[in-house]
Amino acid sequence: MTTPVSSSGFFISFEGGDGAGKSTQIELLAEALRQTGREVVITREPGGSPGGEAIRKLLLEGDANKWSPISEALLMYAARADHLERTIEPALKRGAVVITDRFADSTMAYQGLAGDLGEKAVTTLYQLVVAARGPDLTIILDLPVEEGLKRSGATGDAEQRFESKGAAYQEKVRQAFLEIARREPERCAVVSAKDGIADVAGRIREVIQTRFPQLLSR
Ligand code: ADP
Ligand code: MG
């Protein structure tokens, strides 16, 4: 939390269910940060590096039950290790702000707390791969499940494997993100994603203004 913003980069993750508005809000925040003259790198998980993107395809397409819980988590973490090494760490070293669309909290929520793997295994993988290299700030966009499914259903892409797991699972995922935020209130901020795009963007800006005001000043 003591990262000096100007000299060593800053790492932000966005989390939340599908359709919560992560991609939309990341673009808006990146634009606001670029206006201060900062380099901003937008990236995503699973993916974010050539190896990570190859693994993304294995994870997000196909049948809902195509991977066992442990295989799924190991693939997520294989992608994450590559993403950290090849994309995130080099950018932070240059002094950039890195904004990632999903990170380790998604594995804890989807596979650990809401899925069948359990949190102990996910914590072990986290400690092995991420440890002290995690985000400085995590924005959790919170939205009722039906709203999110309505919004993301409108995009009609091929990457529907997790959406296809059903509403009860998605509700567990939503609660899991809220639980993660309760456990780590210093790193995480829950932002309601229910209102219009500009309102949500304003709330995210307020979180940053309050916690890391130096990020939004020149
Ligand atoms: P995510 O990346 O979390 O899945 P997106 O940013 O892709 O979510 O948003 C999903 C869909 O919902 C997009 O069509 C987007 O334009 C729309 N959307 C995003 N934010 C809002 C909002 N606050 N109100 C209504 N629609 C929204
Ligand atoms: Mg998205």
Short mmCIF file of C-alpha atoms and ligand atoms in Angstrom, two decimals:
data_model
loop_
_atom_site.label_atom_id
_atom_site.label_comp_id
_atom_site.label_asym_id
_atom_site.label_seq_id
_atom_site.Cartn_x
_atom_site.Cartn_y
_atom_site.Cartn_z
CA MET A 1 0.00 0.00 0.00
CA THR A 2 3.01 2.29 0.20
CA THR A 3 3.80 2.03 -3.51
CA PRO A 4 4.95 5.43 -4.71
CA VAL A 5 2.71 5.91 -7.69
CA SER A 6 4.90 8.02 -9.91
CA SER A 7 8.04 5.88 -9.90
CA SER A 8 7.03 2.23 -9.72
CA GLY A 9 3.68 1.69 -11.32
CA PHE A 10 0.33 0.81 -9.85
CA PHE A 11 -1.68 -2.39 -10.20
CA ILE A 12 -5.50 -2.33 -10.34
CA SER A 13 -7.81 -5.31 -10.85
CA PHE A 14 -11.51 -5.25 -11.71
CA GLU A 15 -13.67 -8.11 -10.52
CA GLY A 16 -17.34 -9.04 -10.59
CA GLY A 17 -19.74 -11.22 -12.52
CA ASP A 18 -20.20 -11.25 -16.26
CA GLY A 19 -22.04 -8.21 -17.52
CA ALA A 20 -21.23 -6.13 -14.43
CA GLY A 21 -19.49 -3.55 -16.61
CA LYS A 22 -15.81 -4.37 -16.05
CA SER A 23 -14.69 -3.85 -19.65
CA THR A 24 -16.75 -0.66 -19.96
CA GLN A 25 -15.44 0.86 -16.73
CA ILE A 26 -11.83 -0.15 -17.36
CA GLU A 27 -11.84 1.82 -20.64
CA LEU A 28 -13.24 4.90 -18.89
CA LEU A 29 -10.80 4.73 -15.99
CA ALA A 30 -7.87 4.18 -18.36
CA GLU A 31 -8.87 7.27 -20.31
CA ALA A 32 -9.05 9.37 -17.13
CA LEU A 33 -5.63 8.13 -16.01
CA ARG A 34 -4.07 8.71 -19.44
CA GLN A 35 -5.18 12.32 -19.23
CA THR A 36 -2.82 12.75 -16.31
CA GLY A 37 0.00 11.71 -18.65
CA ARG A 38 0.43 8.21 -17.28
CA GLU A 39 1.06 5.09 -19.31
CA VAL A 40 -1.90 2.76 -18.79
CA VAL A 41 -1.81 -0.90 -19.78
CA ILE A 42 -5.18 -2.66 -20.05
CA THR A 43 -5.04 -6.40 -19.81
CA ARG A 44 -7.30 -9.32 -18.91
CA GLU A 45 -7.55 -12.78 -17.40
CA PRO A 46 -7.47 -15.49 -18.29
CA GLY A 47 -5.10 -14.18 -20.95
CA GLY A 48 -3.06 -11.02 -21.09
CA SER A 49 0.03 -12.59 -22.69
CA PRO A 50 0.41 -14.88 -25.74
CA GLY A 51 0.61 -17.99 -23.54
CA GLY A 52 -2.20 -16.76 -21.33
CA GLU A 53 -4.46 -16.10 -24.30
CA ALA A 54 -3.84 -19.62 -25.65
CA ILE A 55 -4.92 -21.02 -22.28
CA ARG A 56 -7.94 -18.65 -22.22
CA LYS A 57 -9.44 -20.44 -25.19
CA LEU A 58 -9.14 -23.80 -23.42
CA LEU A 59 -10.87 -22.38 -20.36
CA LEU A 60 -13.72 -20.27 -21.69
CA GLU A 61 -15.03 -22.28 -24.61
CA GLY A 62 -16.86 -25.57 -24.64
CA ASP A 63 -18.90 -27.61 -22.22
CA ALA A 64 -19.48 -26.34 -18.66
CA ASN A 65 -18.01 -29.52 -17.15
CA LYS A 66 -15.11 -30.03 -19.51
CA TRP A 67 -12.47 -29.50 -16.78
CA SER A 68 -12.26 -31.00 -13.33
CA PRO A 69 -12.05 -28.34 -10.59
CA ILE A 70 -8.32 -28.82 -10.00
CA SER A 71 -7.45 -28.88 -13.72
CA GLU A 72 -9.41 -25.68 -14.20
CA ALA A 73 -7.64 -23.91 -11.33
CA LEU A 74 -4.21 -25.07 -12.51
CA LEU A 75 -4.89 -23.78 -16.02
CA MET A 76 -6.01 -20.46 -14.56
CA TYR A 77 -2.83 -20.25 -12.53
CA ALA A 78 -0.59 -21.34 -15.43
CA ALA A 79 -2.08 -18.47 -17.43
CA ARG A 80 -1.71 -16.09 -14.47
CA ALA A 81 1.98 -16.93 -13.93
CA ASP A 82 2.71 -16.19 -17.60
CA HIS A 83 0.61 -13.02 -17.51
CA LEU A 84 2.47 -11.73 -14.45
CA GLU A 85 5.92 -12.49 -15.89
CA ARG A 86 5.40 -11.33 -19.46
CA THR A 87 2.94 -8.45 -19.19
CA ILE A 88 2.16 -7.14 -15.70
CA GLU A 89 5.60 -7.00 -14.09
CA PRO A 90 7.42 -5.44 -17.06
CA ALA A 91 4.73 -2.74 -17.30
CA LEU A 92 4.86 -1.99 -13.56
CA LYS A 93 8.66 -1.75 -13.78
CA ARG A 94 8.28 0.91 -16.49
CA GLY A 95 6.06 2.86 -14.09
CA ALA A 96 2.78 2.15 -15.89
CA VAL A 97 -0.63 1.76 -14.32
CA VAL A 98 -1.80 -1.78 -15.10
CA ILE A 99 -5.54 -2.43 -15.11
CA THR A 100 -6.56 -6.04 -15.42
CA ASP A 101 -10.03 -7.32 -16.24
CA ARG A 102 -10.17 -10.10 -13.60
CA PHE A 103 -7.31 -11.53 -11.54
CA ALA A 104 -6.79 -13.93 -8.63
CA ASP A 105 -10.06 -13.06 -6.86
CA SER A 106 -11.93 -14.57 -9.79
CA THR A 107 -10.24 -17.93 -9.18
CA MET A 108 -11.03 -17.69 -5.47
CA ALA A 109 -14.66 -16.80 -6.24
CA TYR A 110 -15.44 -19.14 -9.17
CA GLN A 111 -13.30 -22.17 -8.31
CA GLY A 112 -12.62 -21.71 -4.60
CA LEU A 113 -15.64 -20.30 -2.77
CA ALA A 114 -18.44 -20.95 -5.30
CA GLY A 115 -16.88 -23.95 -7.08
CA ASP A 116 -16.01 -27.45 -5.94
CA LEU A 117 -12.29 -26.97 -5.37
CA GLY A 118 -12.48 -25.14 -2.05
CA GLU A 119 -10.53 -22.16 -0.87
CA LYS A 120 -7.56 -24.00 0.61
CA ALA A 121 -6.27 -25.26 -2.74
CA VAL A 122 -6.79 -21.86 -4.35
CA THR A 123 -4.94 -20.14 -1.51
CA THR A 124 -2.03 -22.54 -2.00
CA LEU A 125 -1.84 -21.68 -5.70
CA TYR A 126 -2.10 -17.98 -4.90
CA GLN A 127 0.81 -18.16 -2.50
CA LEU A 128 2.90 -20.12 -4.99
CA VAL A 129 2.30 -17.84 -7.98
CA VAL A 130 1.20 -14.38 -6.84
CA ALA A 131 2.19 -13.81 -3.19
CA ALA A 132 3.32 -10.18 -2.87
CA ARG A 133 2.77 -9.42 -6.56
CA GLY A 134 -1.00 -8.85 -6.27
CA PRO A 135 -3.03 -5.72 -7.00
CA ASP A 136 -2.69 -2.49 -5.02
CA LEU A 137 -6.41 -1.87 -5.53
CA THR A 138 -9.30 -4.14 -6.52
CA ILE A 139 -12.62 -2.74 -7.70
CA ILE A 140 -15.43 -5.26 -7.27
CA LEU A 141 -18.41 -4.35 -9.43
CA ASP A 142 -21.52 -5.68 -7.73
CA LEU A 143 -24.72 -6.35 -9.65
CA PRO A 144 -27.73 -8.66 -9.17
CA VAL A 145 -27.09 -11.83 -11.17
CA GLU A 146 -30.13 -11.51 -13.46
CA GLU A 147 -29.05 -7.99 -14.43
CA GLY A 148 -25.57 -9.14 -15.34
CA LEU A 149 -26.80 -12.12 -17.33
CA LYS A 150 -29.20 -9.82 -19.21
CA ARG A 151 -26.38 -7.41 -20.01
CA SER A 152 -23.83 -10.03 -21.03
CA GLY A 153 -26.37 -12.16 -22.91
CA ALA A 154 -26.67 -9.23 -25.26
CA THR A 155 -23.07 -9.68 -26.43
CA GLY A 156 -23.56 -13.26 -27.76
CA ASP A 157 -19.91 -14.38 -27.90
CA ALA A 158 -18.38 -17.88 -27.84
CA GLU A 159 -16.84 -17.51 -24.37
CA GLN A 160 -19.92 -18.61 -22.44
CA ARG A 161 -18.59 -21.56 -20.45
CA PHE A 162 -18.96 -19.94 -17.02
CA GLU A 163 -22.21 -18.14 -17.84
CA SER A 164 -23.64 -21.54 -18.82
CA LYS A 165 -23.17 -22.87 -15.26
CA GLY A 166 -26.48 -21.34 -14.19
CA ALA A 167 -27.95 -18.65 -11.96
CA ALA A 168 -27.48 -20.43 -8.60
CA TYR A 169 -23.75 -20.72 -9.26
CA GLN A 170 -23.57 -17.08 -10.40
CA GLU A 171 -25.27 -16.02 -7.16
CA LYS A 172 -22.67 -17.94 -5.14
CA VAL A 173 -19.97 -16.17 -7.16
CA ARG A 174 -21.51 -12.79 -6.36
CA GLN A 175 -21.55 -13.61 -2.64
CA ALA A 176 -17.98 -14.90 -2.88
CA PHE A 177 -16.72 -11.57 -4.24
CA LEU A 178 -18.48 -9.75 -1.38
CA GLU A 179 -16.86 -12.13 1.11
CA ILE A 180 -13.41 -11.47 -0.40
CA ALA A 181 -14.03 -7.72 -0.02
CA ARG A 182 -15.01 -8.21 3.64
CA ARG A 183 -11.79 -10.13 4.27
CA GLU A 184 -9.54 -7.57 2.56
CA PRO A 185 -11.18 -4.17 2.92
CA GLU A 186 -7.91 -2.29 2.46
CA ARG A 187 -7.28 -3.68 -1.00
CA CYS A 188 -10.88 -4.10 -2.17
CA ALA A 189 -13.68 -1.62 -2.84
CA VAL A 190 -17.19 -2.83 -3.67
CA VAL A 191 -18.90 -0.53 -6.15
CA SER A 192 -22.57 -0.91 -7.03
CA ALA A 193 -22.85 -1.43 -10.79
CA LYS A 194 -26.62 -1.03 -10.95
CA ASP A 195 -26.91 2.51 -12.24
CA GLY A 196 -25.88 4.08 -15.49
CA ILE A 197 -22.38 3.86 -16.90
CA ALA A 198 -21.48 7.45 -15.93
CA ASP A 199 -22.73 7.00 -12.34
CA VAL A 200 -20.66 3.85 -11.87
CA ALA A 201 -17.62 5.57 -13.38
CA GLY A 202 -18.10 8.44 -10.91
CA ARG A 203 -18.13 6.00 -7.97
CA ILE A 204 -14.92 4.37 -9.14
CA ARG A 205 -13.31 7.78 -9.50
CA GLU A 206 -14.36 8.60 -5.93
CA VAL A 207 -12.75 5.44 -4.57
CA ILE A 208 -9.47 6.35 -6.24
CA GLN A 209 -9.73 9.98 -5.20
CA THR A 210 -10.18 8.88 -1.59
CA ARG A 211 -7.59 6.12 -1.40
CA PHE A 212 -4.94 7.07 -3.96
CA PRO A 213 -5.48 10.74 -4.86
CA GLN A 214 -2.00 10.97 -6.36
CA LEU A 215 -3.12 8.65 -9.19
CA LEU A 216 -5.56 11.19 -10.59
CA SER A 217 -3.33 14.24 -10.25
CA ARG A 218 -0.71 15.24 -12.75
P1 ADP B 1 -18.21 -7.17 -18.23
O1 ADP B 1 -16.91 -6.81 -18.88
O2 ADP B 1 -18.19 -7.03 -16.75
O3 ADP B 1 -18.73 -8.50 -18.65
P2 ADP B 1 -19.24 -5.14 -19.99
O4 ADP B 1 -18.51 -3.89 -19.68
O5 ADP B 1 -18.81 -5.90 -21.19
O6 ADP B 1 -19.27 -6.10 -18.72
O7 ADP B 1 -20.77 -4.79 -20.09
C1 ADP B 1 -21.74 -5.76 -20.53
C2 ADP B 1 -22.82 -5.07 -21.36
O8 ADP B 1 -23.56 -4.20 -20.51
C3 ADP B 1 -22.26 -4.22 -22.49
O9 ADP B 1 -23.14 -4.32 -23.58
C4 ADP B 1 -22.24 -2.82 -21.90
O10 ADP B 1 -22.37 -1.83 -22.88
C5 ADP B 1 -23.44 -2.85 -20.96
N1 ADP B 1 -23.26 -2.01 -19.76
C6 ADP B 1 -22.11 -1.79 -19.09
N2 ADP B 1 -22.31 -1.01 -18.02
C7 ADP B 1 -23.64 -0.73 -18.00
C8 ADP B 1 -24.48 0.05 -17.13
N3 ADP B 1 -23.98 0.68 -16.06
N4 ADP B 1 -25.80 0.11 -17.41
C9 ADP B 1 -26.29 -0.55 -18.49
N5 ADP B 1 -25.57 -1.29 -19.36
C10 ADP B 1 -24.25 -1.38 -19.12
MG MG B 2 -15.77 -7.90 -20.17
#
